[in-house]
Coordinates of C-alpha atoms in Angstrom, one line a residue:
M100 CA 0.2 0.2 -0.3
L101 CA 2.5 2.5 1.0
L102 CA 4.9 1.0 -2.4
R103 CA 1.5 2.2 -4.3
T104 CA 0.9 5.1 -2.4
V105 CA 4.4 6.4 -3.5
Y106 CA 4.3 5.3 -6.7
L107 CA 1.1 8.4 -7.5
L108 CA 2.9 10.6 -5.6
L109 CA 6.0 10.4 -8.5
V110 CA 3.7 10.0 -11.0
L111 CA 1.3 13.2 -9.6
L112 CA 4.3 15.6 -9.7
G113 CA 5.6 13.8 -12.9
L114 CA 2.5 15.2 -14.6
L115 CA 3.3 18.8 -13.0
T116 CA 6.6 19.6 -13.5
A117 CA 6.1 17.6 -16.7
P118 CA 4.9 21.4 -18.1
A119 CA 7.1 23.4 -16.3
F120 CA 10.3 21.9 -18.0
A121 CA 8.9 22.0 -21.6
Q122 CA 8.4 25.9 -20.8
T123 CA 12.0 26.6 -19.7
S124 CA 13.3 24.9 -23.1
Y125 CA 14.4 27.8 -26.3
R126 CA 12.7 27.3 -29.7
R127 CA 15.9 26.9 -32.1
V128 CA 15.9 27.8 -35.7
K129 CA 17.9 28.4 -38.6
A130 CA 18.1 32.0 -40.3
R131 CA 17.1 32.2 -44.1
N132 CA 18.9 33.8 -47.0
G133 CA 18.0 37.6 -46.4
D134 CA 16.9 37.4 -43.4
G135 CA 17.0 40.2 -39.9
V136 CA 16.5 40.0 -36.6
E137 CA 12.6 42.0 -37.6
T138 CA 11.9 39.1 -40.5
L139 CA 12.9 35.9 -38.5
L140 CA 11.0 37.7 -35.4
L141 CA 8.1 38.6 -37.5
R142 CA 7.9 34.6 -39.0
H143 CA 7.8 32.5 -35.8
G144 CA 5.0 34.6 -34.3
L145 CA 6.8 36.9 -32.4
N146 CA 6.3 40.4 -32.2
P147 CA 10.7 42.2 -33.4
R148 CA 9.6 45.4 -31.1
R149 CA 8.2 43.4 -28.0
Y150 CA 11.3 40.6 -28.8
G151 CA 14.0 42.4 -30.5
A152 CA 16.0 43.0 -27.7
A153 CA 15.9 39.8 -26.0
F154 CA 16.6 37.5 -29.2
K155 CA 19.9 40.1 -29.7
Q156 CA 20.8 39.7 -25.9
L157 CA 20.2 35.2 -26.0
N158 CA 21.7 36.1 -29.2
Q159 CA 25.1 38.4 -28.9
K160 CA 28.1 35.8 -29.7
N161 CA 26.0 35.3 -33.4
L162 CA 25.1 38.3 -34.5
T163 CA 27.7 40.3 -36.3
R164 CA 29.0 43.5 -35.6
R165 CA 25.8 45.6 -36.6
H166 CA 23.7 43.0 -35.2
G167 CA 22.9 40.9 -38.8
L168 CA 22.0 37.3 -38.7
I169 CA 24.3 34.6 -40.6
T170 CA 22.3 32.5 -43.1
G171 CA 22.4 29.1 -42.2
R172 CA 23.5 29.5 -38.1
T173 CA 21.3 29.2 -35.6
Y174 CA 19.0 30.8 -33.3
V175 CA 17.6 31.0 -30.1
L176 CA 14.3 32.6 -29.7
P177 CA 12.4 34.5 -26.5
K178 CA 10.2 32.5 -25.0
P179 CA 6.8 34.3 -25.2
L180 CA 5.4 36.5 -22.5
A181 CA 2.3 35.5 -20.7
A182 CA -0.4 37.6 -22.0
R183 CA -2.0 39.7 -19.2
K184 CA -5.1 40.0 -17.9
T185 CA -7.2 42.5 -16.8
T186 CA -10.2 43.4 -15.4
A187 CA -10.2 47.2 -15.2
R188 CA -13.1 48.4 -17.3
K189 CA -11.7 50.8 -19.5
A190 CA -14.2 54.2 -20.6
P191 CA -16.0 54.0 -23.5
A192 CA -14.2 56.2 -26.7
S193 CA -15.6 59.1 -28.3
N194 CA -15.8 58.7 -31.4
T195 CA -12.8 60.6 -32.3
T196 CA -10.9 58.8 -30.3
A197 CA -12.9 55.2 -31.7
R198 CA -11.8 56.3 -35.7
R199 CA -8.3 57.4 -34.3
T200 CA -7.7 53.9 -32.9
R201 CA -9.7 52.2 -36.0
L202 CA -6.8 54.2 -38.4
A203 CA -4.1 53.4 -36.1
T204 CA -5.0 49.2 -36.8
E205 CA -5.6 49.6 -40.2
A206 CA -5.1 46.8 -42.9
P207 CA -4.5 46.9 -46.0
V208 CA -6.8 45.0 -46.9
V209 CA -9.5 45.3 -50.2
V210 CA -12.3 47.8 -48.8
S211 CA -15.3 46.2 -51.1
K212 CA -18.6 44.3 -50.3
T213 CA -16.8 41.3 -50.5
P214 CA -12.7 42.3 -48.9
I215 CA -10.3 40.2 -48.6
S216 CA -8.6 39.7 -45.2
N217 CA -4.9 40.0 -44.5
A218 CA -5.5 35.9 -43.3
A219 CA -6.3 35.3 -47.0
L220 CA -3.7 37.8 -48.5
F221 CA -0.6 36.3 -46.7
G222 CA -1.9 32.9 -45.5
P223 CA -2.2 31.7 -42.3
R224 CA 1.2 31.1 -42.0
Y225 CA 2.0 34.2 -42.6
N226 CA -0.6 36.2 -41.6
V227 CA 0.5 39.5 -39.5
A228 CA -1.5 42.5 -38.9
R229 CA 0.2 46.2 -39.5
A230 CA 2.5 47.9 -36.5
A231 CA 1.4 50.6 -34.4
S232 CA 4.7 52.5 -35.0
G233 CA 8.0 51.8 -37.0
P234 CA 10.3 53.1 -38.7
L235 CA 8.0 53.0 -41.9
R236 CA 4.8 55.1 -39.7
G237 CA 2.9 58.0 -41.6
A238 CA 4.0 56.0 -45.4
V239 CA 1.3 55.0 -48.0
Y240 CA 3.1 52.7 -50.6
Y241 CA 0.4 51.5 -53.2
L242 CA 2.6 48.0 -54.4
S243 CA 1.8 46.9 -58.0
S244 CA 3.1 43.5 -59.0
G245 CA 3.2 42.8 -63.0
H246 CA -0.1 40.9 -64.9
G247 CA -2.4 39.0 -63.3
G248 CA -5.9 37.7 -63.8
P249 CA -5.9 36.9 -67.5
D250 CA -2.5 37.6 -68.9
P251 CA 0.4 36.0 -66.7
G252 CA 2.9 37.5 -68.0
A253 CA 6.5 36.5 -69.5
I254 CA 6.7 32.4 -69.5
G255 CA 9.7 30.7 -68.4
Q256 CA 10.5 27.2 -68.8
Y257 CA 12.1 25.3 -65.3
G258 CA 12.6 21.9 -66.4
S259 CA 9.4 20.3 -67.0
Y260 CA 7.4 23.1 -66.1
K261 CA 6.0 26.9 -66.9
L262 CA 7.2 30.1 -64.7
A263 CA 4.8 32.7 -64.7
E264 CA 5.7 36.4 -64.7
D265 CA 2.8 36.9 -62.7
E266 CA 3.3 34.3 -59.8
Y267 CA 6.6 35.6 -59.4
A268 CA 6.2 39.3 -59.2
Y269 CA 2.4 38.9 -57.0
D270 CA 4.9 36.4 -54.7
V271 CA 7.4 38.7 -53.4
T272 CA 4.9 41.9 -53.6
V273 CA 3.0 39.8 -50.7
R274 CA 5.8 39.2 -49.0
L275 CA 6.9 43.1 -49.4
A276 CA 3.7 44.2 -47.8
R277 CA 4.2 41.9 -45.1
V278 CA 7.6 43.5 -44.1
L279 CA 5.9 47.3 -44.1
L280 CA 3.1 46.5 -42.2
S281 CA 5.1 45.2 -39.4
Y282 CA 7.0 48.3 -40.2
G283 CA 4.1 50.5 -39.8
A284 CA 2.9 51.5 -42.9
L285 CA -0.5 51.5 -44.7
V286 CA 0.3 49.5 -48.0
Y287 CA -2.1 49.0 -50.7
V288 CA -1.7 45.7 -52.7
M289 CA -3.2 46.1 -55.8
V290 CA -3.1 43.0 -57.5
Q291 CA -4.8 40.5 -54.7
D292 CA -5.5 36.3 -55.0
P293 CA -7.5 35.6 -52.7
N294 CA -6.7 32.3 -51.7
D295 CA -2.3 31.8 -53.1
G296 CA -0.9 34.0 -49.5
I297 CA 2.8 33.5 -49.2
R298 CA 3.8 30.5 -51.0
D299 CA 6.9 28.9 -50.3
E300 CA 6.7 26.1 -52.8
N301 CA 10.0 26.3 -56.0
V302 CA 7.5 26.4 -58.8
L303 CA 4.3 28.0 -57.8
P304 CA 1.4 26.6 -60.3
M305 CA -0.4 29.6 -62.1
D306 CA -4.2 30.6 -62.3
Y307 CA -6.3 32.9 -63.8
D308 CA -8.3 34.7 -60.5
E309 CA -6.5 37.5 -59.6
V310 CA -8.7 40.1 -59.0
Q311 CA -7.4 44.5 -59.0
Y312 CA -8.3 45.6 -55.8
P313 CA -11.3 47.2 -54.4
N314 CA -12.0 43.3 -56.3
L315 CA -12.6 44.3 -59.7
R316 CA -11.9 42.1 -62.4
I317 CA -8.9 42.4 -64.3
P318 CA -9.0 42.9 -68.2
L319 CA -7.1 41.3 -71.1
S320 CA -6.2 44.5 -72.6
Q321 CA -2.8 46.1 -71.3
V322 CA -4.0 49.4 -72.0
Q323 CA -7.3 49.1 -70.2
R324 CA -5.9 47.0 -67.1
L325 CA -3.2 49.1 -66.0
R326 CA -5.6 52.7 -66.4
Q327 CA -8.0 50.6 -64.2
R328 CA -4.9 49.9 -61.9
I329 CA -3.7 53.5 -62.2
A330 CA -7.3 55.5 -61.7
Q331 CA -7.5 53.1 -58.0
V332 CA -4.0 54.6 -56.7
N333 CA -4.3 58.2 -57.9
K334 CA -8.6 58.2 -55.8
L335 CA -6.6 56.7 -53.0
H336 CA -3.6 58.9 -53.1
A337 CA -6.7 61.7 -53.0
R338 CA -7.3 59.9 -50.2
H339 CA -4.2 60.1 -48.3
K340 CA -3.4 63.8 -49.7
G341 CA -0.3 65.2 -48.0
A342 CA 1.2 62.4 -46.7
Y343 CA 4.2 60.4 -47.8
Q344 CA 3.3 58.2 -50.7
R345 CA 4.7 55.8 -53.2
L346 CA 4.3 53.7 -55.8
L347 CA 6.4 50.3 -56.8
A348 CA 5.6 48.4 -60.1
L349 CA 7.6 45.4 -59.5
H350 CA 7.9 43.0 -63.0
V351 CA 9.8 40.3 -64.1
D352 CA 11.4 40.1 -67.7
S353 CA 12.5 37.9 -70.5
R354 CA 15.1 38.8 -72.9
S355 CA 17.0 35.7 -74.7
V356 CA 17.2 32.5 -71.9
G357 CA 21.3 33.0 -72.3
Q358 CA 21.2 36.4 -70.5
N359 CA 21.1 36.4 -67.4
I360 CA 20.5 40.3 -65.7
D361 CA 20.2 42.2 -62.3
V362 CA 17.7 43.8 -60.4
F363 CA 17.2 47.5 -62.1
F364 CA 15.0 50.5 -61.5
Y365 CA 13.7 52.6 -63.7
H366 CA 11.9 56.2 -62.7
H367 CA 9.9 59.0 -65.1
P368 CA 12.4 61.7 -66.2
T369 CA 11.3 64.2 -64.3
S370 CA 10.7 63.1 -61.2
A371 CA 13.3 63.3 -58.6
T372 CA 11.3 62.1 -55.8
G373 CA 11.3 58.7 -57.5
L374 CA 15.3 59.3 -58.7
R375 CA 15.9 59.2 -55.9
L376 CA 13.4 56.2 -54.2
A377 CA 15.3 54.2 -56.8
K378 CA 19.1 55.1 -55.5
N379 CA 17.5 54.3 -52.3
I380 CA 16.9 51.1 -53.2
H381 CA 19.4 50.2 -55.9
K382 CA 22.0 51.5 -52.6
V383 CA 21.0 48.9 -50.8
F384 CA 20.7 45.5 -53.2
T385 CA 25.1 46.7 -54.7
N386 CA 25.6 47.0 -50.5
R387 CA 23.9 43.0 -50.4
Y388 CA 25.7 41.6 -52.8
K389 CA 28.6 43.1 -52.4
R390 CA 28.9 41.2 -48.8
A391 CA 26.6 37.6 -50.8
Q392 CA 27.9 37.5 -54.3
P393 CA 31.8 39.6 -52.9
N394 CA 33.5 38.1 -56.2
R395 CA 30.5 39.2 -58.9
P396 CA 29.9 43.0 -59.4
Y397 CA 26.6 44.1 -59.6
S398 CA 25.4 45.3 -62.9
G399 CA 21.8 46.7 -61.8
N400 CA 21.4 49.9 -62.3
V401 CA 19.0 52.9 -62.4
S402 CA 17.4 54.5 -65.7
E403 CA 14.8 57.1 -67.1
R404 CA 11.8 55.8 -68.7
G405 CA 9.0 57.7 -69.4
T406 CA 7.3 55.7 -71.7
L407 CA 6.0 53.6 -69.3
Y408 CA 2.0 53.9 -68.1
E409 CA 2.6 53.2 -64.2
V410 CA 5.2 55.5 -63.8
R411 CA 4.1 58.4 -66.5
N412 CA 0.9 58.3 -65.1
S413 CA 0.8 57.6 -60.7
H414 CA 0.5 60.7 -58.7
A415 CA 2.6 58.8 -56.7
P416 CA 5.8 58.7 -57.2
A417 CA 6.8 55.6 -58.7
V418 CA 9.8 53.4 -59.4
F419 CA 9.3 50.6 -62.0
M420 CA 11.6 46.9 -60.5
E421 CA 12.9 44.7 -63.1
L422 CA 13.4 41.7 -60.7
G423 CA 15.1 39.4 -63.4
N424 CA 14.8 37.4 -67.0
I425 CA 12.4 34.6 -66.2
R426 CA 13.5 32.8 -69.0
N427 CA 17.4 32.5 -67.4
Q428 CA 18.3 29.9 -65.9
K429 CA 20.9 31.5 -62.7
D430 CA 18.2 34.5 -62.9
Q431 CA 15.0 31.3 -62.3
R432 CA 16.9 31.0 -59.2
R433 CA 15.8 34.1 -57.4
F434 CA 12.0 33.7 -58.4
V435 CA 12.3 29.7 -57.4
V436 CA 13.9 30.0 -54.0
A437 CA 11.2 30.7 -51.9
D438 CA 14.4 32.5 -49.3
N439 CA 15.8 34.6 -51.8
R440 CA 12.0 35.8 -52.6
Q441 CA 11.8 36.8 -49.3
A442 CA 15.4 38.3 -49.3
L443 CA 13.9 40.7 -52.5
A444 CA 11.1 41.8 -50.3
N445 CA 13.6 42.1 -47.4
W446 CA 16.3 44.5 -49.6
I447 CA 13.7 46.5 -51.2
A448 CA 12.2 47.4 -47.9
E449 CA 15.0 48.7 -46.4
G450 CA 16.1 50.7 -49.3
L451 CA 12.2 52.1 -48.7
I452 CA 13.0 53.0 -44.7
A453 CA 16.5 55.0 -46.7
D454 CA 14.1 56.9 -48.3
Y455 CA 11.6 57.2 -45.9
R456 CA 13.6 58.5 -43.6
G457 CA 15.9 61.2 -45.6
K458 CA 12.5 62.6 -46.8
Q459 CA 11.9 66.6 -47.6

């Protein structure tokens, strides 16, 4: 009887202590290509502002001198803080206060009868809300991925698979939108797919169900499509009059199979603001390539091209980006590897932060 009682006590003690022991262990994750502290934490469901300092303290021996991450190295994640409970009642907000609260947490979703939520835009795995503060708080971005709907854009061959420009430009675009949201920006994704989300597969299947903000059917005619898109951008631009606003158009080029190209940028000849934006992003890419591929010079450049419809007609200063040649095998690695698509988004975001900080 005594032995049985001791046995039961030991079992009970084990049940009580097992959860506590499990909570003392730290999660370990590997940094992907292009990861920063913020993007790594976001990918694992941790708010960078809340956990950034703890992460750096835990991993100080494995960070670069500027608190950067090293691709492939394992890092320790901070333990999630327990949610605080409170029974205190808050005073009812006035109409003005309530409106400010809604604006402070406004997400870049479609404003229509059938809205596309962030969960649909990014997918449940990558869903994120707009940060209430951050280095891009007050900035408004319009992200326009090339083609979509009935037009897949340029087509490349990858083994037995076909790669469509609109799918890869879109995936980089929604990844960029997610990063900008985490930095406090207000983001409008002008082409949206209701069921793709952010995808980590190499081959992204083609579909034709993309819609244009705010849930408009995308025309087959390129002229009508661009006219429709920029009309929506300019309408939103008027709504946010006085704010810092920028348009980024992301495309994938199609050239001869043997020609690989680096990421390059176009701006309108008369737009000094667009030129500055393009140069800020280009500078980040130049520096990143020196670190990531020191034996290969980066040949991407910034140039004028006033004939591009989006660049010419957008009321918001615009930059048109070509991310590479979808028909070239070397360039295809820039798209088919999910970590590389995330790196593109991260580097563009760095350039946008530099531009916003230096705004006049």
